[in-house]
PDB file of C-alpha atoms in Angstrom:
ATOM      1  CA  GLY S   1       9.685  17.933  -6.811  1.00 71.00           C
ATOM      2  CA  THR S   2       8.925  15.349  -8.933  1.00 68.00           C
ATOM      3  CA  LEU S   3       6.284  12.891  -8.387  1.00 67.00           C
ATOM      4  CA  THR S   4       6.351   8.497 -10.440  1.00 58.00           C
ATOM      5  CA  ALA S   5       2.972   6.895 -10.778  1.00 53.00           C
ATOM      6  CA  LYS S   6       3.397   2.438 -10.608  1.00 52.00           C
ATOM      7  CA  LYS S   7       0.855   0.104 -12.369  1.00 51.00           C
ATOM      8  CA  LEU S   8       0.465  -1.865  -9.535  1.00 57.00           C
ATOM      9  CA  GLY S   9      -1.604  -6.044 -10.148  1.00 77.00           C
ATOM     10  CA  ALA S  10      -0.596  -9.008  -9.400  1.00 85.00           C
ATOM     11  CA  ARG S  11       1.964 -11.248 -10.787  1.00 95.00           C
ATOM     12  CA  LYS S  12       2.531 -14.522 -11.423  1.00 95.00           C
ATOM     13  CA  ALA S  13       2.495 -17.242  -9.312  1.00 96.00           C
ATOM     14  CA  PRO S  14       6.061 -18.597  -9.959  1.00 96.00           C
ATOM     15  CA  TRP S  15       6.938 -20.499 -13.388  1.00 96.00           C
ATOM     16  CA  LEU S  16       8.755 -23.491 -11.342  1.00 97.00           C
ATOM     17  CA  TRP S  17       5.280 -23.777  -8.967  1.00 97.00           C
ATOM     18  CA  ARG S  18       3.033 -23.124 -12.554  1.00 97.00           C
ATOM     19  CA  LEU S  19       4.857 -26.271 -13.583  1.00 97.00           C
ATOM     20  CA  SER S  20       5.036 -28.181 -10.661  1.00 97.00           C
ATOM     21  CA  ASN S  21       1.619 -27.833 -10.602  1.00 97.00           C
ATOM     22  CA  ALA S  22       0.270 -28.058 -13.989  1.00 96.00           C
ATOM     23  CA  MET S  23       1.710 -31.641 -14.822  1.00 95.00           C
ATOM     24  CA  LYS S  24       0.193 -32.786 -12.019  1.00 94.00           C
ATOM     25  CA  PHE S  25      -1.204 -36.693 -13.436  1.00 93.00           C
ATOM     26  CA  ASN S  26      -4.936 -35.040 -12.063  1.00 92.00           C
ATOM     27  CA  TYR S  27      -4.913 -31.154 -12.863  1.00 96.00           C
ATOM     28  CA  LEU S  28      -3.725 -32.666 -17.164  1.00 96.00           C
ATOM     29  CA  ARG S  29      -6.881 -35.530 -16.835  1.00 94.00           C
ATOM     30  CA  GLY S  30      -9.201 -32.136 -15.961  1.00 94.00           C
ATOM     31  CA  TRP S  31      -7.282 -29.873 -18.738  1.00 96.00           C
ATOM     32  CA  LEU S  32      -7.512 -32.299 -20.865  1.00 96.00           C
ATOM     33  CA  ALA S  33     -11.539 -32.867 -20.032  1.00 93.00           C
ATOM     34  CA  PHE S  34     -12.244 -28.658 -20.216  1.00 94.00           C
ATOM     35  CA  HIS S  35      -9.915 -28.597 -23.713  1.00 94.00           C
ATOM     36  CA  LEU S  36     -11.081 -31.267 -25.057  1.00 94.00           C
ATOM     37  CA  VAL S  37     -13.625 -33.896 -24.121  1.00 92.00           C
ATOM     38  CA  ARG S  38     -16.325 -31.606 -23.161  1.00 90.00           C
ATOM     39  CA  PRO S  39     -16.047 -30.046 -27.846  1.00 90.00           C
ATOM     40  CA  ILE S  40     -16.190 -33.837 -28.129  1.00 91.00           C
ATOM     41  CA  ALA S  41     -19.156 -34.760 -25.749  1.00 92.00           C
ATOM     42  CA  SER S  42     -20.873 -31.627 -26.516  1.00 87.00           C
ATOM     43  CA  ALA S  43     -20.737 -32.732 -30.243  1.00 88.00           C
ATOM     44  CA  PHE S  44     -22.070 -36.157 -29.662  1.00 91.00           C
ATOM     45  CA  GLY S  45     -24.927 -34.906 -27.671  1.00 92.00           C
ATOM     46  CA  LEU S  46     -24.320 -34.807 -24.511  1.00 93.00           C
ATOM     47  CA  MET S  47     -24.834 -32.658 -21.470  1.00 93.00           C
ATOM     48  CA  THR S  48     -20.683 -31.937 -20.070  1.00 93.00           C
ATOM     49  CA  ALA S  49     -20.450 -30.186 -16.226  1.00 94.00           C
ATOM     50  CA  ILE S  50     -17.383 -29.482 -14.824  1.00 95.00           C
ATOM     51  CA  GLY S  51     -15.649 -27.118 -12.284  1.00 97.00           C
ATOM     52  CA  ALA S  52     -13.186 -24.740 -12.818  1.00 98.00           C
ATOM     53  CA  LEU S  53     -11.105 -23.414 -10.382  1.00 98.00           C
ATOM     54  CA  SER S  54      -8.304 -20.147 -10.121  1.00 98.00           C
ATOM     55  CA  ILE S  55      -6.439 -18.778  -6.475  1.00 98.00           C
ATOM     56  CA  ARG S  56      -5.368 -15.404  -6.189  1.00 98.00           C
ATOM     57  CA  VAL S  57      -3.148 -14.869  -3.768  1.00 98.00           C
ATOM     58  CA  LYS S  58      -2.763 -10.866  -0.948  1.00 98.00           C
ATOM     59  CA  ARG S  59       0.075 -10.767   1.004  1.00 98.00           C
ATOM     60  CA  ALA S  60       0.082  -9.244   4.150  1.00 97.00           C
ATOM     61  CA  ASN S  61       2.422  -6.321   2.174  1.00 96.00           C
ATOM     62  CA  GLY S  62      -0.903  -5.520  -0.322  1.00 96.00           C
ATOM     63  CA  GLU S  63       1.255  -7.721  -2.680  1.00 97.00           C
ATOM     64  CA  TRP S  64      -1.378  -9.757  -5.499  1.00 98.00           C
ATOM     65  CA  ILE S  65      -0.186 -13.415  -6.885  1.00 98.00           C
ATOM     66  CA  ASP S  66      -2.186 -13.997  -9.441  1.00 98.00           C
ATOM     67  CA  TYR S  67      -1.589 -18.202  -9.281  1.00 98.00           C
ATOM     68  CA  GLY S  68      -4.559 -18.834 -12.782  1.00 97.00           C
ATOM     69  CA  VAL S  69      -7.189 -21.634 -12.359  1.00 98.00           C
ATOM     70  CA  VAL S  70      -4.632 -24.106 -11.013  1.00 98.00           C
ATOM     71  CA  SER S  71      -6.969 -27.996 -10.631  1.00 97.00           C
ATOM     72  CA  TYR S  72     -10.840 -29.540 -12.740  1.00 96.00           C
ATOM     73  CA  ARG S  73     -11.127 -31.128 -10.373  1.00 86.00           C
ATOM     74  CA  VAL S  74     -13.237 -32.970  -9.086  1.00 91.00           C
ATOM     75  CA  ILE S  75     -17.446 -32.893  -8.649  1.00 96.00           C
ATOM     76  CA  THR S  76     -18.357 -35.601  -6.152  1.00 98.00           C
ATOM     77  CA  ASN S  77     -21.437 -38.089  -5.659  1.00 98.00           C
ATOM     78  CA  ALA S  78     -22.631 -36.684  -2.910  1.00 98.00           C
ATOM     79  CA  GLY S  79     -22.708 -33.144  -5.127  1.00 97.00           C
ATOM     80  CA  VAL S  80     -24.083 -35.042  -7.687  1.00 97.00           C
ATOM     81  CA  THR S  81     -26.897 -36.579  -4.657  1.00 97.00           C
ATOM     82  CA  PHE S  82     -27.790 -33.338  -3.226  1.00 97.00           C
ATOM     83  CA  LEU S  83     -28.903 -31.943  -6.655  1.00 96.00           C
ATOM     84  CA  ARG S  84     -30.810 -35.086  -7.675  1.00 96.00           C
ATOM     85  CA  ASP S  85     -32.594 -33.811  -4.122  1.00 96.00           C
ATOM     86  CA  ASP S  86     -32.922 -30.634  -5.193  1.00 96.00           C
ATOM     87  CA  PHE S  87     -35.054 -31.947  -8.200  1.00 95.00           C
ATOM     88  CA  ASN S  88     -36.835 -33.878  -6.334  1.00 95.00           C
ATOM     89  CA  ASN S  89     -38.080 -30.774  -3.721  1.00 91.00           C
ATOM     90  CA  GLY S  90     -36.150 -32.079  -0.987  1.00 84.00           C
ATOM     91  CA  ALA S  91     -34.755 -30.007   1.647  1.00 86.00           C
ATOM     92  CA  ALA S  92     -31.255 -29.449   0.118  1.00 87.00           C
ATOM     93  CA  LYS S  93     -31.007 -26.394  -1.462  1.00 95.00           C
ATOM     94  CA  ILE S  94     -28.890 -26.464  -5.103  1.00 96.00           C
ATOM     95  CA  SER S  95     -27.734 -22.824  -4.462  1.00 96.00           C
ATOM     96  CA  ASN S  96     -26.221 -23.179  -0.713  1.00 97.00           C
ATOM     97  CA  MET S  97     -23.285 -24.695  -2.507  1.00 98.00           C
ATOM     98  CA  ASN S  98     -20.848 -20.605  -2.620  1.00 98.00           C
ATOM     99  CA  TYR S  99     -18.643 -21.733   0.311  1.00 98.00           C
ATOM    100  CA  HIS S 100     -15.869 -21.836   0.087  1.00 98.00           C
ATOM    101  CA  GLY S 101     -12.536 -23.849   2.407  1.00 98.00           C
ATOM    102  CA  LEU S 102      -9.345 -24.071   2.825  1.00 98.00           C
ATOM    103  CA  GLY S 103      -7.180 -27.406   3.571  1.00 98.00           C
ATOM    104  CA  THR S 104      -4.376 -29.051   3.826  1.00 98.00           C
ATOM    105  CA  GLY S 105      -4.164 -32.126   3.165  1.00 97.00           C
ATOM    106  CA  ASN S 106      -3.475 -33.589  -0.352  1.00 95.00           C
ATOM    107  CA  THR S 107      -5.025 -37.046  -1.211  1.00 96.00           C
ATOM    108  CA  ALA S 108      -5.597 -36.769  -4.368  1.00 94.00           C
ATOM    109  CA  GLU S 109      -9.041 -36.042  -5.204  1.00 95.00           C
ATOM    110  CA  ALA S 110     -12.488 -38.729  -5.746  1.00 95.00           C
ATOM    111  CA  ALA S 111     -15.754 -38.219  -6.760  1.00 96.00           C
ATOM    112  CA  GLY S 112     -16.281 -40.004  -3.346  1.00 98.00           C
ATOM    113  CA  ASP S 113     -15.038 -37.709  -1.218  1.00 98.00           C
ATOM    114  CA  THR S 114     -16.668 -35.943   1.306  1.00 98.00           C
ATOM    115  CA  ALA S 115     -15.193 -33.581   3.359  1.00 98.00           C
ATOM    116  CA  LEU S 116     -11.597 -32.091   2.741  1.00 98.00           C
ATOM    117  CA  VAL S 117      -8.508 -34.152   4.628  1.00 98.00           C
ATOM    118  CA  THR S 118      -7.051 -31.660   6.750  1.00 98.00           C
ATOM    119  CA  GLU S 119      -9.683 -28.399   6.479  1.00 98.00           C
ATOM    120  CA  SER S 120      -7.473 -25.315   7.625  1.00 98.00           C
ATOM    121  CA  THR S 121     -10.001 -24.216  10.674  1.00 98.00           C
ATOM    122  CA  THR S 122      -8.233 -21.924  13.743  1.00 97.00           C
ATOM    123  CA  ALA S 123      -5.221 -20.327  10.891  1.00 98.00           C
ATOM    124  CA  LEU S 124      -8.345 -18.801   9.835  1.00 98.00           C
ATOM    125  CA  ASN S 125      -9.686 -15.337  11.017  1.00 97.00           C
ATOM    126  CA  PRO S 126     -12.640 -15.300  12.294  1.00 97.00           C
ATOM    127  CA  ASP S 127     -11.863 -19.660  12.983  1.00 98.00           C
ATOM    128  CA  SER S 128     -13.783 -22.196  11.740  1.00 98.00           C
ATOM    129  CA  THR S 129     -15.948 -20.064   9.054  1.00 98.00           C
ATOM    130  CA  ARG S 130     -15.346 -21.415   5.230  1.00 98.00           C
ATOM    131  CA  ALA S 131     -15.735 -17.625   3.450  1.00 98.00           C
ATOM    132  CA  THR S 132     -19.226 -16.950   1.614  1.00 98.00           C
ATOM    133  CA  GLY S 133     -18.889 -16.431  -1.733  1.00 98.00           C
ATOM    134  CA  THR S 134     -19.711 -13.743  -3.987  1.00 98.00           C
ATOM    135  CA  ARG S 135     -22.013 -14.811  -6.904  1.00 98.00           C
ATOM    136  CA  SER S 136     -22.339 -13.989 -10.077  1.00 98.00           C
ATOM    137  CA  THR S 137     -22.361 -15.965 -13.992  1.00 98.00           C
ATOM    138  CA  PRO S 138     -19.791 -14.866 -16.088  1.00 97.00           C
ATOM    139  CA  ALA S 139     -21.343 -16.567 -19.109  1.00 97.00           C
ATOM    140  CA  SER S 140     -24.859 -18.625 -20.004  1.00 95.00           C
ATOM    141  CA  ASN S 141     -23.637 -21.943 -19.506  1.00 95.00           C
ATOM    142  CA  GLN S 142     -21.520 -21.394 -15.525  1.00 97.00           C
ATOM    143  CA  PHE S 143     -22.020 -20.447 -12.501  1.00 98.00           C
ATOM    144  CA  GLN S 144     -18.928 -18.578 -10.460  1.00 98.00           C
ATOM    145  CA  SER S 145     -18.824 -18.488  -7.074  1.00 98.00           C
ATOM    146  CA  VAL S 146     -15.233 -16.232  -5.431  1.00 98.00           C
ATOM    147  CA  GLY S 147     -14.384 -16.156  -2.187  1.00 98.00           C
ATOM    148  CA  THR S 148     -11.810 -15.251   0.019  1.00 98.00           C
ATOM    149  CA  LEU S 149     -10.214 -16.199   3.489  1.00 98.00           C
ATOM    150  CA  THR S 150      -7.646 -14.467   5.625  1.00 98.00           C
ATOM    151  CA  PHE S 151      -5.374 -15.691   7.207  1.00 98.00           C
ATOM    152  CA  ASP S 152      -3.818 -15.005  11.167  1.00 98.00           C
ATOM    153  CA  ALA S 153      -1.390 -18.169  11.176  1.00 98.00           C
ATOM    154  CA  GLY S 154       0.401 -19.732   8.993  1.00 98.00           C
ATOM    155  CA  ALA S 155      -0.169 -22.701   6.840  1.00 98.00           C
ATOM    156  CA  SER S 156       0.390 -24.844   3.775  1.00 98.00           C
ATOM    157  CA  ILE S 157      -2.192 -24.583   1.354  1.00 98.00           C
ATOM    158  CA  VAL S 158      -3.192 -27.999  -1.667  1.00 98.00           C
ATOM    159  CA  GLU S 159      -6.947 -27.959  -1.592  1.00 98.00           C
ATOM    160  CA  HIS S 160     -10.080 -26.634  -1.630  1.00 98.00           C
ATOM    161  CA  GLY S 161     -13.232 -27.524  -1.472  1.00 98.00           C
ATOM    162  CA  LEU S 162     -17.264 -26.143  -2.095  1.00 98.00           C
ATOM    163  CA  PHE S 163     -19.471 -26.058   0.972  1.00 98.00           C
ATOM    164  CA  SER S 164     -22.975 -26.328   1.324  1.00 98.00           C
ATOM    165  CA  GLN S 165     -23.013 -24.213   5.126  1.00 97.00           C
ATOM    166  CA  ALA S 166     -20.434 -22.434   5.748  1.00 98.00           C
ATOM    167  CA  ALA S 167     -19.224 -23.907   8.990  1.00 98.00           C
ATOM    168  CA  THR S 168     -16.026 -26.366   9.153  1.00 98.00           C
ATOM    169  CA  GLY S 169     -16.574 -30.120   8.827  1.00 93.00           C
ATOM    170  CA  GLY S 170     -19.921 -30.851   8.167  1.00 95.00           C
ATOM    171  CA  GLY S 171     -22.525 -29.199   4.948  1.00 97.00           C
ATOM    172  CA  THR S 172     -21.543 -31.346   1.208  1.00 98.00           C
ATOM    173  CA  LEU S 173     -18.586 -30.963  -1.226  1.00 98.00           C
ATOM    174  CA  TRP S 174     -19.950 -30.329  -3.985  1.00 98.00           C
ATOM    175  CA  ASP S 175     -16.151 -30.458  -5.637  1.00 98.00           C
ATOM    176  CA  ARG S 176     -13.206 -31.131  -4.146  1.00 98.00           C
ATOM    177  CA  SER S 177      -9.025 -30.338  -5.747  1.00 97.00           C
ATOM    178  CA  ILE S 178      -6.028 -30.155  -5.108  1.00 97.00           C
ATOM    179  CA  PHE S 179      -2.807 -27.864  -6.065  1.00 98.00           C
ATOM    180  CA  SER S 180       0.037 -27.394  -5.297  1.00 98.00           C
ATOM    181  CA  VAL S 181       0.998 -26.107  -2.008  1.00 98.00           C
ATOM    182  CA  ILE S 182       0.736 -22.125  -1.686  1.00 98.00           C
ATOM    183  CA  THR S 183       1.523 -21.111   1.396  1.00 98.00           C
ATOM    184  CA  MET S 184       0.218 -18.749   3.637  1.00 98.00           C
ATOM    185  CA  GLY S 185       1.377 -16.907   6.132  1.00 98.00           C
ATOM    186  CA  SER S 186      -0.466 -14.173   9.139  1.00 98.00           C
ATOM    187  CA  GLY S 187      -2.373 -10.976   7.850  1.00 98.00           C
ATOM    188  CA  ASP S 188      -2.000 -13.079   4.477  1.00 98.00           C
ATOM    189  CA  SER S 189      -5.563 -13.589   1.496  1.00 98.00           C
ATOM    190  CA  LEU S 190      -6.652 -17.149  -0.586  1.00 98.00           C
ATOM    191  CA  GLN S 191      -9.271 -15.731  -2.954  1.00 98.00           C
ATOM    192  CA  SER S 192     -10.982 -19.069  -4.806  1.00 98.00           C
ATOM    193  CA  THR S 193     -12.840 -18.391  -6.964  1.00 98.00           C
ATOM    194  CA  TYR S 194     -14.820 -21.471  -8.814  1.00 98.00           C
ATOM    195  CA  VAL S 195     -16.747 -21.328 -12.158  1.00 98.00           C
ATOM    196  CA  LEU S 196     -19.125 -24.043 -13.161  1.00 98.00           C
ATOM    197  CA  THR S 197     -19.256 -24.944 -16.502  1.00 96.00           C
ATOM    198  CA  LEU S 198     -22.075 -26.753 -17.869  1.00 94.00           C
ATOM    199  CA  THR S 199     -22.422 -27.730 -21.520  1.00 91.00           C
ATOM    200  CA  ALA S 200     -25.485 -28.989 -23.081  1.00 88.00           C
ATOM    201  CA  GLY S 201     -26.024 -31.282 -25.308  1.00 79.00           C
ATOM    202  CA  GLY S 202     -25.585 -30.351 -29.160  1.00 65.00           C
TER     203      GLY S 202
END
């Protein structure tokens, strides 16, 4: 007989999806902030903090789809206050910002956001439970959290948030991102990778 081998890897998201997402005004603003404004700010001695969200989807049949970086937006006022309170030795602990939520509300991100617009609850498995992230520091100035949520019902996912608690419907929202619709089915999983890049003033 004969034996054939095939290397399995994630395929890229459809180019129409990538184009649609890249044309979003807030995506373009975030991309420019990360790639242009951040280096300029550093040159002027200003510290910056920018989050970037990447997404990969595992379909129920085992196929992986890589959507790449889908958003560079937006650290919230509530998140900044939470960080300040931790510095001030309050009850807030910034290390709690490690829970990934997903939702279906496509209202544009704003610094004043305190929650996802329409967070997914019963479509998740388990219900009403955000993914606990796996933490790492991929670079000396970066914090990374990777969380995976599995679905047992269909959902049109367009928003992601990083929160301070696992249960949906509460906690402080550190960062909210929106992106073009990713359709999830029963048995599919979405892996979100959030990277916070801190640039010291130079």
